[in-house]
mmCIF file of C-alpha atoms (C1' of nucleotides) in Angstrom:
data_model
loop_
_atom_site.group_PDB
_atom_site.id
_atom_site.type_symbol
_atom_site.label_atom_id
_atom_site.label_comp_id
_atom_site.label_asym_id
_atom_site.label_seq_id
_atom_site.Cartn_x
_atom_site.Cartn_y
_atom_site.Cartn_z
ATOM 1 C CA MET A 72 0.000 0.000 0.000
ATOM 2 C CA PRO A 73 1.782 3.090 -1.235
ATOM 3 C CA SER A 74 -0.454 5.495 0.605
ATOM 4 C CA TYR A 75 -2.319 5.362 3.880
ATOM 5 C CA SER A 76 -5.628 4.243 2.404
ATOM 6 C CA ALA A 77 -6.931 4.058 -1.110
ATOM 7 C CA THR A 78 -10.507 3.947 0.132
ATOM 8 C CA MET A 79 -10.136 6.969 2.361
ATOM 9 C CA THR A 80 -12.975 9.365 1.823
ATOM 10 C CA CYS A 81 -11.734 12.846 2.468
ATOM 11 C CA MET A 82 -13.113 14.741 5.437
ATOM 12 C CA ASP A 83 -14.998 16.973 3.014
ATOM 13 C CA ASP A 84 -16.820 13.987 1.560
ATOM 14 C CA GLU A 85 -17.499 12.762 5.066
ATOM 15 C CA TYR A 86 -19.246 16.021 5.868
ATOM 16 C CA ALA A 87 -21.224 15.961 2.624
ATOM 17 C CA GLU A 88 -22.254 12.349 3.263
ATOM 18 C CA ALA A 89 -23.507 13.247 6.738
ATOM 19 C CA VAL A 90 -25.569 16.123 5.375
ATOM 20 C CA LEU A 91 -27.066 14.085 2.539
ATOM 21 C CA GLN A 92 -27.893 11.205 4.855
ATOM 22 C CA ILE A 93 -29.851 13.494 7.155
ATOM 23 C CA VAL A 94 -31.733 15.037 4.246
ATOM 24 C CA GLU A 95 -32.708 11.572 3.006
ATOM 25 C CA SER A 96 -34.012 10.749 6.468
ATOM 26 C CA ILE A 97 -36.519 13.609 6.407
ATOM 27 C CA PRO A 98 -40.020 12.106 5.983
ATOM 28 C CA PRO A 99 -42.357 13.344 3.225
ATOM 29 C CA GLY A 100 -44.410 16.332 4.319
ATOM 30 C CA ARG A 101 -41.754 17.339 6.823
ATOM 31 C CA VAL A 102 -38.752 19.681 6.586
ATOM 32 C CA MET A 103 -35.523 20.731 8.286
ATOM 33 C CA THR A 104 -33.821 24.104 8.128
ATOM 34 C CA TYR A 105 -30.216 24.553 6.996
ATOM 35 C CA GLY A 106 -29.386 25.663 10.511
ATOM 36 C CA ALA A 107 -30.958 22.591 12.123
ATOM 37 C CA ILE A 108 -29.020 20.280 9.806
ATOM 38 C CA ALA A 109 -25.812 22.188 10.496
ATOM 39 C CA ASP A 110 -26.496 21.791 14.203
ATOM 40 C CA VAL A 111 -26.972 18.006 13.974
ATOM 41 C CA VAL A 112 -23.978 17.434 11.701
ATOM 42 C CA GLY A 113 -21.897 19.860 13.730
ATOM 43 C CA ALA A 114 -22.656 17.955 16.912
ATOM 44 C CA SER A 115 -21.311 14.840 15.232
ATOM 45 C CA LEU A 116 -18.378 16.103 13.195
ATOM 46 C CA GLY A 117 -17.807 19.282 15.139
ATOM 47 C CA ARG A 118 -17.650 21.670 12.234
ATOM 48 C CA GLY A 119 -19.649 23.414 9.555
ATOM 49 C CA GLY A 120 -22.490 25.895 9.601
ATOM 50 C CA PRO A 121 -25.694 26.673 7.705
ATOM 51 C CA ARG A 122 -23.692 27.971 4.752
ATOM 52 C CA GLN A 123 -21.715 24.754 4.525
ATOM 53 C CA VAL A 124 -24.952 22.763 4.435
ATOM 54 C CA GLY A 125 -26.132 25.003 1.616
ATOM 55 C CA SER A 126 -22.863 24.507 -0.178
ATOM 56 C CA VAL A 127 -23.231 20.720 -0.016
ATOM 57 C CA MET A 128 -26.829 20.907 -1.224
ATOM 58 C CA SER A 129 -25.899 23.160 -4.088
ATOM 59 C CA HIS A 130 -23.107 20.880 -5.236
ATOM 60 C CA ASP A 131 -24.621 17.444 -4.607
ATOM 61 C CA GLY A 132 -28.211 17.878 -3.490
ATOM 62 C CA GLY A 133 -29.724 16.588 -6.717
ATOM 63 C CA GLY A 134 -29.985 13.015 -5.462
ATOM 64 C CA VAL A 135 -31.850 13.774 -2.264
ATOM 65 C CA PRO A 136 -35.208 15.373 -1.369
ATOM 66 C CA TRP A 137 -33.701 18.871 -1.385
ATOM 67 C CA TRP A 138 -37.105 20.583 -1.234
ATOM 68 C CA ARG A 139 -37.429 19.307 2.381
ATOM 69 C CA VAL A 140 -34.536 21.586 3.311
ATOM 70 C CA VAL A 141 -35.756 25.107 3.925
ATOM 71 C CA ARG A 142 -34.484 28.425 5.227
ATOM 72 C CA ALA A 143 -35.105 29.544 8.808
ATOM 73 C CA ASP A 144 -38.148 31.552 7.670
ATOM 74 C CA GLY A 145 -39.750 28.556 5.948
ATOM 75 C CA ARG A 146 -38.924 29.630 2.402
ATOM 76 C CA GLY A 147 -37.429 27.202 -0.102
ATOM 77 C CA ALA A 148 -33.905 27.089 -1.456
ATOM 78 C CA ARG A 149 -32.754 30.328 -3.077
ATOM 79 C CA GLY A 150 -33.475 30.126 -6.790
ATOM 80 C CA HIS A 151 -35.709 27.057 -6.449
ATOM 81 C CA GLU A 152 -38.734 28.488 -4.636
ATOM 82 C CA ILE A 153 -41.192 27.663 -7.393
ATOM 83 C CA ARG A 154 -40.118 24.056 -7.799
ATOM 84 C CA ALA A 155 -40.073 23.565 -4.038
ATOM 85 C CA ARG A 156 -43.603 24.909 -3.697
ATOM 86 C CA GLU A 157 -44.927 22.395 -6.227
ATOM 87 C CA LEU A 158 -43.236 19.519 -4.444
ATOM 88 C CA TRP A 159 -44.556 20.684 -1.070
ATOM 89 C CA LEU A 160 -48.066 20.638 -2.480
ATOM 90 C CA ALA A 161 -47.518 17.115 -3.824
ATOM 91 C CA GLU A 162 -46.516 15.953 -0.343
ATOM 92 C CA VAL A 163 -49.188 17.956 1.447
ATOM 93 C CA THR A 164 -46.534 19.784 3.474
ATOM 94 C CA PRO A 165 -48.079 22.198 6.005
ATOM 95 C CA LEU A 166 -47.805 25.665 4.454
ATOM 96 C CA HIS A 167 -48.559 29.216 5.516
ATOM 97 C CA PRO A 168 -51.714 30.778 4.040
ATOM 98 C CA ASP A 169 -49.618 32.521 1.381
ATOM 99 C CA GLY A 170 -48.355 29.149 0.144
ATOM 100 C CA ASP A 171 -44.816 30.403 -0.343
ATOM 101 C CA ARG A 172 -43.496 29.307 3.025
ATOM 102 C CA VAL A 173 -43.567 26.081 5.020
ATOM 103 C CA ASP A 174 -45.261 26.286 8.412
ATOM 104 C CA LEU A 175 -42.283 25.266 10.516
ATOM 105 C CA ARG A 176 -44.376 24.957 13.661
ATOM 106 C CA ARG A 177 -46.160 22.009 12.069
ATOM 107 C CA ALA A 178 -43.650 20.726 9.477
ATOM 108 C CA ALA A 179 -40.332 21.072 11.308
ATOM 109 C CA TRP A 180 -38.721 17.691 11.877
ATOM 110 C CA SER A 181 -35.592 16.396 13.594
ATOM 111 C CA PRO A 182 -33.797 13.012 13.542
ATOM 112 C CA GLU A 183 -34.392 12.738 17.286
ATOM 113 C CA HIS A 184 -38.065 13.293 16.640
ATOM 114 C CA ALA A 185 -38.104 9.897 14.939
ATOM 115 C CA GLY A 186 -36.609 8.024 17.881
ATOM 116 C "C1'" DC B 200 -2.089 36.283 1.712
ATOM 117 C "C1'" DT B 201 -6.404 39.155 0.492
ATOM 118 C "C1'" DC B 202 -10.931 39.649 -1.681
ATOM 119 C "C1'" DT B 203 -15.212 37.777 -3.327
ATOM 120 C "C1'" DT B 204 -18.909 34.536 -3.301
ATOM 121 C "C1'" DG B 205 -22.650 31.536 -1.577
ATOM 122 C "C1'" DA B 206 -29.384 26.657 -1.989
ATOM 123 C "C1'" DC B 207 -27.710 30.865 5.497
ATOM 124 C "C1'" DG B 208 -29.376 33.404 9.908
ATOM 125 C "C1'" DC B 209 -30.341 37.116 13.155
ATOM 126 C "C1'" DC B 210 -31.395 41.983 14.209
ATOM 127 C "C1'" DG B 211 -33.020 46.594 13.584
ATOM 128 C "C1'" DG B 212 -35.711 50.064 10.939
ATOM 129 C "C1'" DT C 230 -44.075 42.175 6.308
ATOM 130 C "C1'" DC C 231 -40.408 43.791 3.462
ATOM 131 C "C1'" DC C 232 -35.417 45.474 3.192
ATOM 132 C "C1'" DG C 233 -30.805 46.344 4.304
ATOM 133 C "C1'" DG C 234 -26.804 45.310 7.016
ATOM 134 C "C1'" DC C 235 -23.670 42.370 9.492
ATOM 135 C "C1'" DG C 236 -21.905 37.908 11.175
ATOM 136 C "C1'" DC C 237 -20.488 33.363 9.910
ATOM 137 C "C1'" DC C 238 -17.433 29.692 7.578
ATOM 138 C "C1'" DA C 239 -15.304 27.436 3.838
ATOM 139 C "C1'" DA C 240 -13.939 27.416 -1.099
ATOM 140 C "C1'" DG C 241 -12.083 29.645 -5.121
ATOM 141 C "C1'" DA C 242 -9.875 33.420 -7.794
#
DNA sequence: CTCTTGACGCCGG
DNA sequence: TCCGGCGCCAAGA
Protein backbone atom coordinates (compact mmCIF):
# COMPACT_ATOMS: atom_id res chain seq x y z
CA MET A 1 0.00 0.00 0.00
CA PRO A 2 1.78 3.09 -1.23
CA SER A 3 -0.45 5.50 0.60
CA TYR A 4 -2.32 5.36 3.88
CA SER A 5 -5.63 4.24 2.40
CA ALA A 6 -6.93 4.06 -1.11
CA THR A 7 -10.51 3.95 0.13
CA MET A 8 -10.14 6.97 2.36
CA THR A 9 -12.98 9.37 1.82
CA CYS A 10 -11.73 12.85 2.47
CA MET A 11 -13.11 14.74 5.44
CA ASP A 12 -15.00 16.97 3.01
CA ASP A 13 -16.82 13.99 1.56
CA GLU A 14 -17.50 12.76 5.07
CA TYR A 15 -19.25 16.02 5.87
CA ALA A 16 -21.22 15.96 2.62
CA GLU A 17 -22.25 12.35 3.26
CA ALA A 18 -23.51 13.25 6.74
CA VAL A 19 -25.57 16.12 5.37
CA LEU A 20 -27.07 14.08 2.54
CA GLN A 21 -27.89 11.21 4.86
CA ILE A 22 -29.85 13.49 7.15
CA VAL A 23 -31.73 15.04 4.25
CA GLU A 24 -32.71 11.57 3.01
CA SER A 25 -34.01 10.75 6.47
CA ILE A 26 -36.52 13.61 6.41
CA PRO A 27 -40.02 12.11 5.98
CA PRO A 28 -42.36 13.34 3.22
CA GLY A 29 -44.41 16.33 4.32
CA ARG A 30 -41.75 17.34 6.82
CA VAL A 31 -38.75 19.68 6.59
CA MET A 32 -35.52 20.73 8.29
CA THR A 33 -33.82 24.10 8.13
CA TYR A 34 -30.22 24.55 7.00
CA GLY A 35 -29.39 25.66 10.51
CA ALA A 36 -30.96 22.59 12.12
CA ILE A 37 -29.02 20.28 9.81
CA ALA A 38 -25.81 22.19 10.50
CA ASP A 39 -26.50 21.79 14.20
CA VAL A 40 -26.97 18.01 13.97
CA VAL A 41 -23.98 17.43 11.70
CA GLY A 42 -21.90 19.86 13.73
CA ALA A 43 -22.66 17.95 16.91
CA SER A 44 -21.31 14.84 15.23
CA LEU A 45 -18.38 16.10 13.19
CA GLY A 46 -17.81 19.28 15.14
CA ARG A 47 -17.65 21.67 12.23
CA GLY A 48 -19.65 23.41 9.56
CA GLY A 49 -22.49 25.89 9.60
CA PRO A 50 -25.69 26.67 7.70
CA ARG A 51 -23.69 27.97 4.75
CA GLN A 52 -21.72 24.75 4.53
CA VAL A 53 -24.95 22.76 4.43
CA GLY A 54 -26.13 25.00 1.62
CA SER A 55 -22.86 24.51 -0.18
CA VAL A 56 -23.23 20.72 -0.02
CA MET A 57 -26.83 20.91 -1.22
CA SER A 58 -25.90 23.16 -4.09
CA HIS A 59 -23.11 20.88 -5.24
CA ASP A 60 -24.62 17.44 -4.61
CA GLY A 61 -28.21 17.88 -3.49
CA GLY A 62 -29.72 16.59 -6.72
CA GLY A 63 -29.98 13.02 -5.46
CA VAL A 64 -31.85 13.77 -2.26
CA PRO A 65 -35.21 15.37 -1.37
CA TRP A 66 -33.70 18.87 -1.38
CA TRP A 67 -37.10 20.58 -1.23
CA ARG A 68 -37.43 19.31 2.38
CA VAL A 69 -34.54 21.59 3.31
CA VAL A 70 -35.76 25.11 3.92
CA ARG A 71 -34.48 28.43 5.23
CA ALA A 72 -35.11 29.54 8.81
CA ASP A 73 -38.15 31.55 7.67
CA GLY A 74 -39.75 28.56 5.95
CA ARG A 75 -38.92 29.63 2.40
CA GLY A 76 -37.43 27.20 -0.10
CA ALA A 77 -33.90 27.09 -1.46
CA ARG A 78 -32.75 30.33 -3.08
CA GLY A 79 -33.47 30.13 -6.79
CA HIS A 80 -35.71 27.06 -6.45
CA GLU A 81 -38.73 28.49 -4.64
CA ILE A 82 -41.19 27.66 -7.39
CA ARG A 83 -40.12 24.06 -7.80
CA ALA A 84 -40.07 23.57 -4.04
CA ARG A 85 -43.60 24.91 -3.70
CA GLU A 86 -44.93 22.39 -6.23
CA LEU A 87 -43.24 19.52 -4.44
CA TRP A 88 -44.56 20.68 -1.07
CA LEU A 89 -48.07 20.64 -2.48
CA ALA A 90 -47.52 17.11 -3.82
CA GLU A 91 -46.52 15.95 -0.34
CA VAL A 92 -49.19 17.96 1.45
CA THR A 93 -46.53 19.78 3.47
CA PRO A 94 -48.08 22.20 6.00
CA LEU A 95 -47.80 25.66 4.45
CA HIS A 96 -48.56 29.22 5.52
CA PRO A 97 -51.71 30.78 4.04
CA ASP A 98 -49.62 32.52 1.38
CA GLY A 99 -48.36 29.15 0.14
CA ASP A 100 -44.82 30.40 -0.34
CA ARG A 101 -43.50 29.31 3.02
CA VAL A 102 -43.57 26.08 5.02
CA ASP A 103 -45.26 26.29 8.41
CA LEU A 104 -42.28 25.27 10.52
CA ARG A 105 -44.38 24.96 13.66
CA ARG A 106 -46.16 22.01 12.07
CA ALA A 107 -43.65 20.73 9.48
CA ALA A 108 -40.33 21.07 11.31
CA TRP A 109 -38.72 17.69 11.88
CA SER A 110 -35.59 16.40 13.59
CA PRO A 111 -33.80 13.01 13.54
CA GLU A 112 -34.39 12.74 17.29
CA HIS A 113 -38.06 13.29 16.64
CA ALA A 114 -38.10 9.90 14.94
CA GLY A 115 -36.61 8.02 17.88
C1' DC B 1 -2.09 36.28 1.71
C1' DT B 2 -6.40 39.15 0.49
C1' DC B 3 -10.93 39.65 -1.68
C1' DT B 4 -15.21 37.78 -3.33
C1' DT B 5 -18.91 34.54 -3.30
C1' DG B 6 -22.65 31.54 -1.58
C1' DA B 7 -29.38 26.66 -1.99
C1' DC B 8 -27.71 30.87 5.50
C1' DG B 9 -29.38 33.40 9.91
C1' DC B 10 -30.34 37.12 13.15
C1' DC B 11 -31.39 41.98 14.21
C1' DG B 12 -33.02 46.59 13.58
C1' DG B 13 -35.71 50.06 10.94
C1' DT C 1 -44.08 42.17 6.31
C1' DC C 2 -40.41 43.79 3.46
C1' DC C 3 -35.42 45.47 3.19
C1' DG C 4 -30.80 46.34 4.30
C1' DG C 5 -26.80 45.31 7.02
C1' DC C 6 -23.67 42.37 9.49
C1' DG C 7 -21.90 37.91 11.18
C1' DC C 8 -20.49 33.36 9.91
C1' DC C 9 -17.43 29.69 7.58
C1' DA C 10 -15.30 27.44 3.84
C1' DA C 11 -13.94 27.42 -1.10
C1' DG C 12 -12.08 29.64 -5.12
C1' DA C 13 -9.87 33.42 -7.79
